[in-house]
CSV table of C-alpha atoms in Angstrom, one decimal:
chain,number,residue,atom,x,y,z
B,8,MET,CA,-162.4,57.8,-173.5
B,9,LEU,CA,-159.7,58.9,-175.8
B,10,THR,CA,-157.0,56.3,-176.7
B,11,LEU,CA,-153.9,56.4,-179.0
B,12,ALA,CA,-155.6,54.0,-181.3
B,13,GLU,CA,-158.5,56.4,-181.8
B,14,LEU,CA,-156.1,59.3,-182.5
B,15,ILE,CA,-154.4,57.2,-185.1
B,16,ALA,CA,-157.6,56.1,-186.7
B,17,GLU,CA,-158.9,59.6,-186.8
B,18,TYR,CA,-155.6,60.8,-188.4
B,19,GLN,CA,-155.8,58.1,-191.1
B,20,GLN,CA,-159.3,59.2,-192.1
B,21,ARG,CA,-157.7,62.5,-193.2
B,22,HIS,CA,-154.3,61.4,-194.4
B,23,SER,CA,-152.7,58.5,-196.3
B,24,PRO,CA,-151.4,55.6,-194.1
B,25,GLU,CA,-148.0,56.1,-195.7
B,26,ALA,CA,-147.7,59.5,-194.2
B,27,LEU,CA,-147.8,58.2,-190.6
B,28,THR,CA,-145.8,55.1,-191.4
B,29,ALA,CA,-143.0,57.3,-192.6
B,30,THR,CA,-143.0,59.0,-189.2
B,31,LEU,CA,-142.3,55.7,-187.5
B,32,GLY,CA,-139.4,54.8,-189.9
B,33,GLY,CA,-141.5,52.6,-192.1
B,34,ASP,CA,-142.6,50.3,-189.2
B,35,VAL,CA,-145.9,49.2,-190.8
B,36,LYS,CA,-146.5,46.3,-188.4
B,37,GLY,CA,-145.8,48.5,-185.3
B,38,LEU,CA,-148.2,51.2,-186.5
B,39,ARG,CA,-150.9,48.7,-187.4
B,40,LYS,CA,-150.6,47.3,-183.9
B,41,LEU,CA,-150.9,50.7,-182.3
B,42,ARG,CA,-153.8,51.7,-184.6
B,43,ASP,CA,-155.7,48.5,-183.8
B,44,GLY,CA,-155.1,48.9,-180.0
B,45,GLU,CA,-153.2,45.6,-179.8
B,46,ASN,CA,-150.3,47.0,-177.9
B,47,THR,CA,-150.4,46.0,-174.2
B,48,GLU,CA,-147.4,48.1,-173.2
B,49,PHE,CA,-146.1,51.6,-173.8
B,50,PRO,CA,-144.0,52.1,-177.0
B,51,LEU,CA,-140.6,53.7,-176.8
B,52,PRO,CA,-140.6,57.4,-175.8
B,53,ALA,CA,-139.1,58.3,-179.2
B,54,THR,CA,-142.1,56.7,-180.9
B,55,ILE,CA,-144.6,58.5,-178.6
B,56,ARG,CA,-142.9,61.9,-179.4
B,57,ALA,CA,-142.9,61.1,-183.2
B,58,LEU,CA,-146.6,60.2,-183.0
B,59,ALA,CA,-147.4,63.4,-181.1
B,60,ASP,CA,-145.8,65.5,-183.8
B,61,ALA,CA,-147.4,63.6,-186.6
B,62,LEU,CA,-150.9,63.6,-185.1
B,63,GLY,CA,-150.8,67.2,-184.0
B,64,VAL,CA,-151.3,66.6,-180.3
B,65,THR,CA,-149.2,67.5,-177.3
B,66,GLN,CA,-146.5,65.0,-176.2
B,67,LEU,CA,-148.2,64.7,-172.8
B,68,GLY,CA,-151.5,64.2,-174.5
B,69,ALA,CA,-150.0,61.3,-176.5
B,70,VAL,CA,-148.6,59.8,-173.3
B,71,ARG,CA,-152.0,60.0,-171.7
B,72,ALA,CA,-153.8,58.6,-174.7
B,73,THR,CA,-151.4,55.7,-174.8
B,74,ALA,CA,-151.9,55.0,-171.1
B,75,GLN,CA,-155.7,55.1,-171.7
B,76,GLY,CA,-155.3,52.5,-174.4
B,77,VAL,CA,-153.4,50.0,-172.2
B,78,GLY,CA,-156.0,50.1,-169.5
B,79,ILE,CA,-154.9,53.0,-167.2
B,80,ASP,CA,-157.6,55.5,-166.7
B,81,MET,CA,-156.3,58.9,-167.3
B,82,GLY,CA,-159.6,60.7,-167.2
B,83,LEU,CA,-159.4,61.9,-170.8
B,84,THR,CA,-162.5,63.6,-172.2
B,85,GLU,CA,-161.2,65.5,-175.1
B,86,THR,CA,-158.5,65.4,-177.8
B,87,PRO,CA,-155.3,67.0,-176.5
B,88,TRP,CA,-154.6,69.1,-179.6
B,89,ARG,CA,-151.5,71.4,-179.6
B,90,THR,CA,-152.5,75.0,-179.4
B,91,LEU,CA,-150.7,77.9,-181.0
B,92,ALA,CA,-150.2,79.6,-177.7
B,93,ALA,CA,-148.4,76.5,-176.3
B,94,GLU,CA,-146.1,76.4,-179.3
B,95,LEU,CA,-144.7,79.8,-178.7
B,96,PRO,CA,-141.4,79.9,-176.7
B,97,PRO,CA,-141.0,81.8,-173.4
B,98,GLU,CA,-138.6,84.2,-175.2
B,99,VAL,CA,-141.6,85.8,-176.8
B,100,ASP,CA,-141.9,87.9,-173.6
B,101,GLU,CA,-138.6,89.5,-174.4
B,102,ILE,CA,-139.9,91.0,-177.6
B,103,PRO,CA,-140.5,94.8,-177.3
B,104,ASP,CA,-144.1,95.8,-176.5
B,105,ALA,CA,-144.6,97.7,-179.7
B,106,LEU,CA,-143.9,94.5,-181.8
B,107,LEU,CA,-146.0,92.3,-179.5
B,108,GLY,CA,-148.8,94.8,-179.9
B,109,ALA,CA,-148.5,94.6,-183.7
B,110,ILE,CA,-148.5,90.8,-183.6
B,111,LEU,CA,-151.6,90.8,-181.4
B,112,ASP,CA,-153.3,93.3,-183.8
B,113,LEU,CA,-152.4,90.9,-186.7
B,114,THR,CA,-153.9,88.0,-184.8
B,115,TRP,CA,-157.2,89.7,-184.1
B,116,GLU,CA,-157.4,90.9,-187.7
B,117,LEU,CA,-157.0,87.3,-188.9
B,118,VAL,CA,-159.6,86.1,-186.4
B,119,ALA,CA,-162.0,88.9,-187.4
B,120,VAL,CA,-161.6,88.3,-191.1
B,121,GLY,CA,-161.4,84.5,-191.0
B,122,LEU,CA,-164.0,83.8,-188.3
B,123,GLY,CA,-166.1,86.9,-187.9
B,124,VAL,CA,-165.2,87.3,-184.2
B,125,ALA,CA,-164.9,90.8,-182.9
B,126,ARG,CA,-162.0,91.7,-180.6
B,127,TYR,CA,-162.6,91.1,-176.9
B,128,GLU,CA,-160.4,90.5,-173.8
B,129,PRO,CA,-160.0,86.7,-173.4
B,130,THR,CA,-160.3,85.1,-170.0
B,131,PRO,CA,-156.9,83.6,-169.1
B,132,PRO,CA,-157.2,79.8,-169.2
B,133,PRO,CA,-156.7,77.9,-165.8
B,134,TYR,CA,-153.5,76.2,-166.7
B,135,GLY,CA,-152.1,74.1,-163.9
B,136,ALA,CA,-149.2,75.7,-162.0
B,137,HIS,CA,-147.8,72.6,-160.4
B,138,PRO,CA,-146.3,70.0,-162.7
B,139,PRO,CA,-146.1,66.4,-161.5
B,140,PRO,CA,-143.0,65.3,-159.7
B,141,THR,CA,-140.6,62.9,-161.3
B,142,LEU,CA,-141.1,59.2,-160.5
B,143,ALA,CA,-137.9,59.2,-158.4
B,144,ALA,CA,-139.2,62.1,-156.3
B,145,LEU,CA,-142.6,60.5,-156.0
B,146,ILE,CA,-141.1,57.2,-154.7
B,147,ALA,CA,-138.8,59.2,-152.3
B,148,THR,CA,-141.8,61.1,-150.9
B,149,LEU,CA,-144.1,58.1,-150.5
B,150,ARG,CA,-141.9,55.2,-149.5
B,151,ALA,CA,-142.7,55.9,-145.8
B,152,GLY,CA,-139.5,54.4,-144.4
B,153,ARG,CA,-139.7,51.2,-146.4
B,154,THR,CA,-136.7,49.9,-148.1
B,155,LEU,CA,-136.8,49.6,-151.9
B,156,ALA,CA,-136.7,45.8,-151.6
B,157,GLU,CA,-139.9,46.0,-149.5
B,158,ILE,CA,-141.5,48.2,-152.0
B,159,ALA,CA,-140.5,45.9,-154.8
B,160,ARG,CA,-142.2,43.0,-153.0
B,161,GLU,CA,-145.3,45.0,-152.7
B,162,VAL,CA,-145.1,46.0,-156.4
B,163,GLY,CA,-144.8,42.3,-157.3
B,164,VAL,CA,-141.8,42.5,-159.6
B,165,ASN,CA,-139.5,39.5,-159.9
B,166,SER,CA,-136.3,41.6,-159.3
B,167,PRO,CA,-135.9,44.5,-156.9
B,168,THR,CA,-133.5,46.0,-159.5
B,169,THR,CA,-136.5,47.3,-161.4
B,170,VAL,CA,-137.7,49.4,-158.5
B,171,HIS,CA,-134.1,50.5,-157.7
B,172,ARG,CA,-133.7,51.8,-161.2
B,173,LEU,CA,-137.0,53.7,-161.1
B,174,ALA,CA,-136.2,55.2,-157.7
B,175,LYS,CA,-132.9,56.5,-159.0
B,176,GLY,CA,-134.4,57.9,-162.2
B,177,GLU,CA,-132.4,55.6,-164.4
B,178,ASN,CA,-135.2,54.3,-166.5
B,179,SER,CA,-135.1,55.3,-170.2
B,180,GLU,CA,-138.7,54.1,-171.0
B,181,PHE,CA,-142.0,53.5,-169.4
B,182,PRO,CA,-142.2,50.5,-167.0
B,183,ARG,CA,-144.5,47.6,-167.9
B,184,VAL,CA,-148.2,48.3,-167.2
B,185,ALA,CA,-148.2,45.7,-164.4
B,186,THR,CA,-145.3,47.5,-162.7
B,187,ILE,CA,-147.1,50.8,-163.0
B,188,LYS,CA,-150.2,49.4,-161.4
B,189,GLY,CA,-148.2,47.6,-158.7
B,190,LEU,CA,-146.2,50.7,-157.9
B,191,ALA,CA,-149.4,52.8,-157.7
B,192,ARG,CA,-150.8,50.2,-155.3
B,193,ALA,CA,-147.6,50.2,-153.2
B,194,LEU,CA,-147.4,54.0,-153.0
B,195,ASP,CA,-151.2,54.4,-152.6
B,196,VAL,CA,-151.8,56.6,-155.6
B,197,ALA,CA,-153.8,56.3,-158.8
B,198,PRO,CA,-151.9,54.6,-161.7
B,199,ARG,CA,-152.3,57.8,-163.7
B,200,GLU,CA,-150.0,59.5,-161.1
B,201,ILE,CA,-147.3,57.0,-161.8
B,202,VAL,CA,-147.7,57.6,-165.6
B,203,LEU,CA,-147.4,61.3,-165.3
B,204,ALA,CA,-144.4,61.1,-162.9
B,205,THR,CA,-142.7,58.7,-165.3
B,206,ALA,CA,-143.4,61.1,-168.2
B,207,ALA,CA,-141.7,63.9,-166.2
B,208,SER,CA,-138.7,61.6,-165.5
B,209,LEU,CA,-138.4,60.9,-169.2
B,210,GLY,CA,-138.3,64.5,-170.2
B,211,PHE,CA,-141.8,64.9,-171.6
B,212,PRO,CA,-143.2,68.4,-171.3
B,213,VAL,CA,-145.6,68.1,-168.4
B,214,TYR,CA,-146.9,71.6,-168.7
B,215,GLU,CA,-149.2,72.0,-171.7
B,216,GLY,CA,-150.2,75.7,-171.3
B,217,PRO,CA,-148.4,78.7,-172.9
B,218,GLN,CA,-144.9,79.2,-171.7
B,219,SER,CA,-145.1,82.9,-172.6
B,220,GLU,CA,-147.2,85.4,-170.6
B,221,TRP,CA,-147.9,87.2,-173.8
B,222,ALA,CA,-149.2,84.0,-175.4
B,223,ARG,CA,-151.9,83.8,-172.7
B,224,ARG,CA,-153.5,86.9,-174.3
B,225,LEU,CA,-154.1,85.2,-177.6
B,226,PRO,CA,-157.8,84.4,-178.2
B,227,PRO,CA,-158.7,80.7,-178.2
B,228,GLU,CA,-160.3,81.2,-181.6
B,229,VAL,CA,-156.7,81.4,-183.1
B,230,ASP,CA,-156.7,77.6,-183.1
B,231,GLU,CA,-159.7,77.5,-185.4
B,232,LEU,CA,-157.9,79.6,-188.1
B,233,PRO,CA,-156.7,77.8,-191.2
B,234,GLU,CA,-153.1,76.7,-191.2
B,235,PRO,CA,-151.9,79.6,-193.5
B,236,SER,CA,-153.2,82.1,-191.0
B,237,ARG,CA,-151.7,80.4,-188.0
B,238,GLU,CA,-148.4,80.2,-189.9
B,239,ALA,CA,-148.6,84.0,-190.6
B,240,ILE,CA,-148.7,84.5,-186.8
B,241,ARG,CA,-145.8,82.2,-186.2
B,242,ALA,CA,-143.8,83.9,-189.0
B,243,ALA,CA,-144.5,87.3,-187.3
B,244,VAL,CA,-143.2,85.9,-184.0
B,245,ARG,CA,-140.1,84.5,-185.6
B,246,ALA,CA,-139.4,87.8,-187.3
B,247,ALA,CA,-139.9,89.7,-184.1
B,248,LEU,CA,-137.6,87.3,-182.2
B,249,SER,CA,-135.0,87.8,-185.0
B,250,LEU,CA,-135.2,91.5,-184.6
B,251,THR,CA,-135.0,91.3,-180.8
B,252,TYR,CA,-132.0,88.9,-180.7
B,253,GLY,CA,-130.3,89.9,-183.9
B,254,THR,CA,-130.5,86.4,-185.4
B,255,PRO,CA,-131.8,85.3,-188.8
B,256,THR,CA,-135.1,83.5,-189.1
B,257,HIS,CA,-135.0,79.9,-190.4
B,258,LYS,CA,-138.5,79.8,-191.8
B,259,ALA,CA,-140.6,81.9,-194.1
B,260,PRO,CA,-139.3,85.1,-195.6
B,261,ASP,CA,-142.1,87.1,-194.0
B,262,ASN,CA,-141.4,89.7,-191.4
B,263,VAL,CA,-143.8,91.7,-189.2
B,264,ARG,CA,-143.8,94.7,-191.4
B,265,SER,CA,-144.5,92.8,-194.6
B,266,ILE,CA,-147.4,90.9,-193.0
B,267,LEU,CA,-148.9,94.1,-191.6
B,268,ASP,CA,-148.5,95.9,-194.9
B,269,ARG,CA,-150.4,93.2,-196.7
B,270,LEU,CA,-153.2,93.7,-194.2
B,271,GLY,CA,-153.2,97.4,-194.7
B,272,LYS,CA,-151.9,98.2,-191.2
B,273,PRO,CA,-150.1,101.6,-190.7
């Protein structure tokens, strides 16, 4: 099963150790501990987010891989890579249809030229429609009339304050692994459910599919394109958003017309 240590080790096969260390503010010792799987607790949420960005995986994927590495079975079977479709904001749906059609044509042109795949109508992926509840909501739903002090005793924590803070959504980081497992036992759910609910509480994106309806039409092969091709699609989307909202783009001087002109589109 996938762990954070395995993700880091795979990354360091392709990049210098210094590149990832810089992401963590130069914390060589902390990175080495995570890479070797020696951490027994969750790192700070900011560290998990930074690692997700550096490793090219989703934030929730980094959370799940971290949990897997500290002994909580998250049922992971594949690397949670970020997809181009999931990177696009929901505002993409506000772009005029003519521009969206041009960007979709550009995407298929790149897929055809770069990968030799003829255009077809992709089957929409079965993204989950129901994100997990926050930890506070989960505790409120499953406490079954028990006081928080009673739940704390079942969890096995020394102070009921810990459970009180979790029940009020006042935690700013993941609980200790023993607390996660104890809370799962007290609420009669799998520990992975506590991890996902905590991630929702801490503001991690708990939905990993496309936020835009239009993005669901992108072929999955788009993630196999080289980075320059993927960036061309992002640049086209940024330019179209700029035209739609009348705001300047902040990356790449390309616009939809210049990209299509280079590809010989009318």
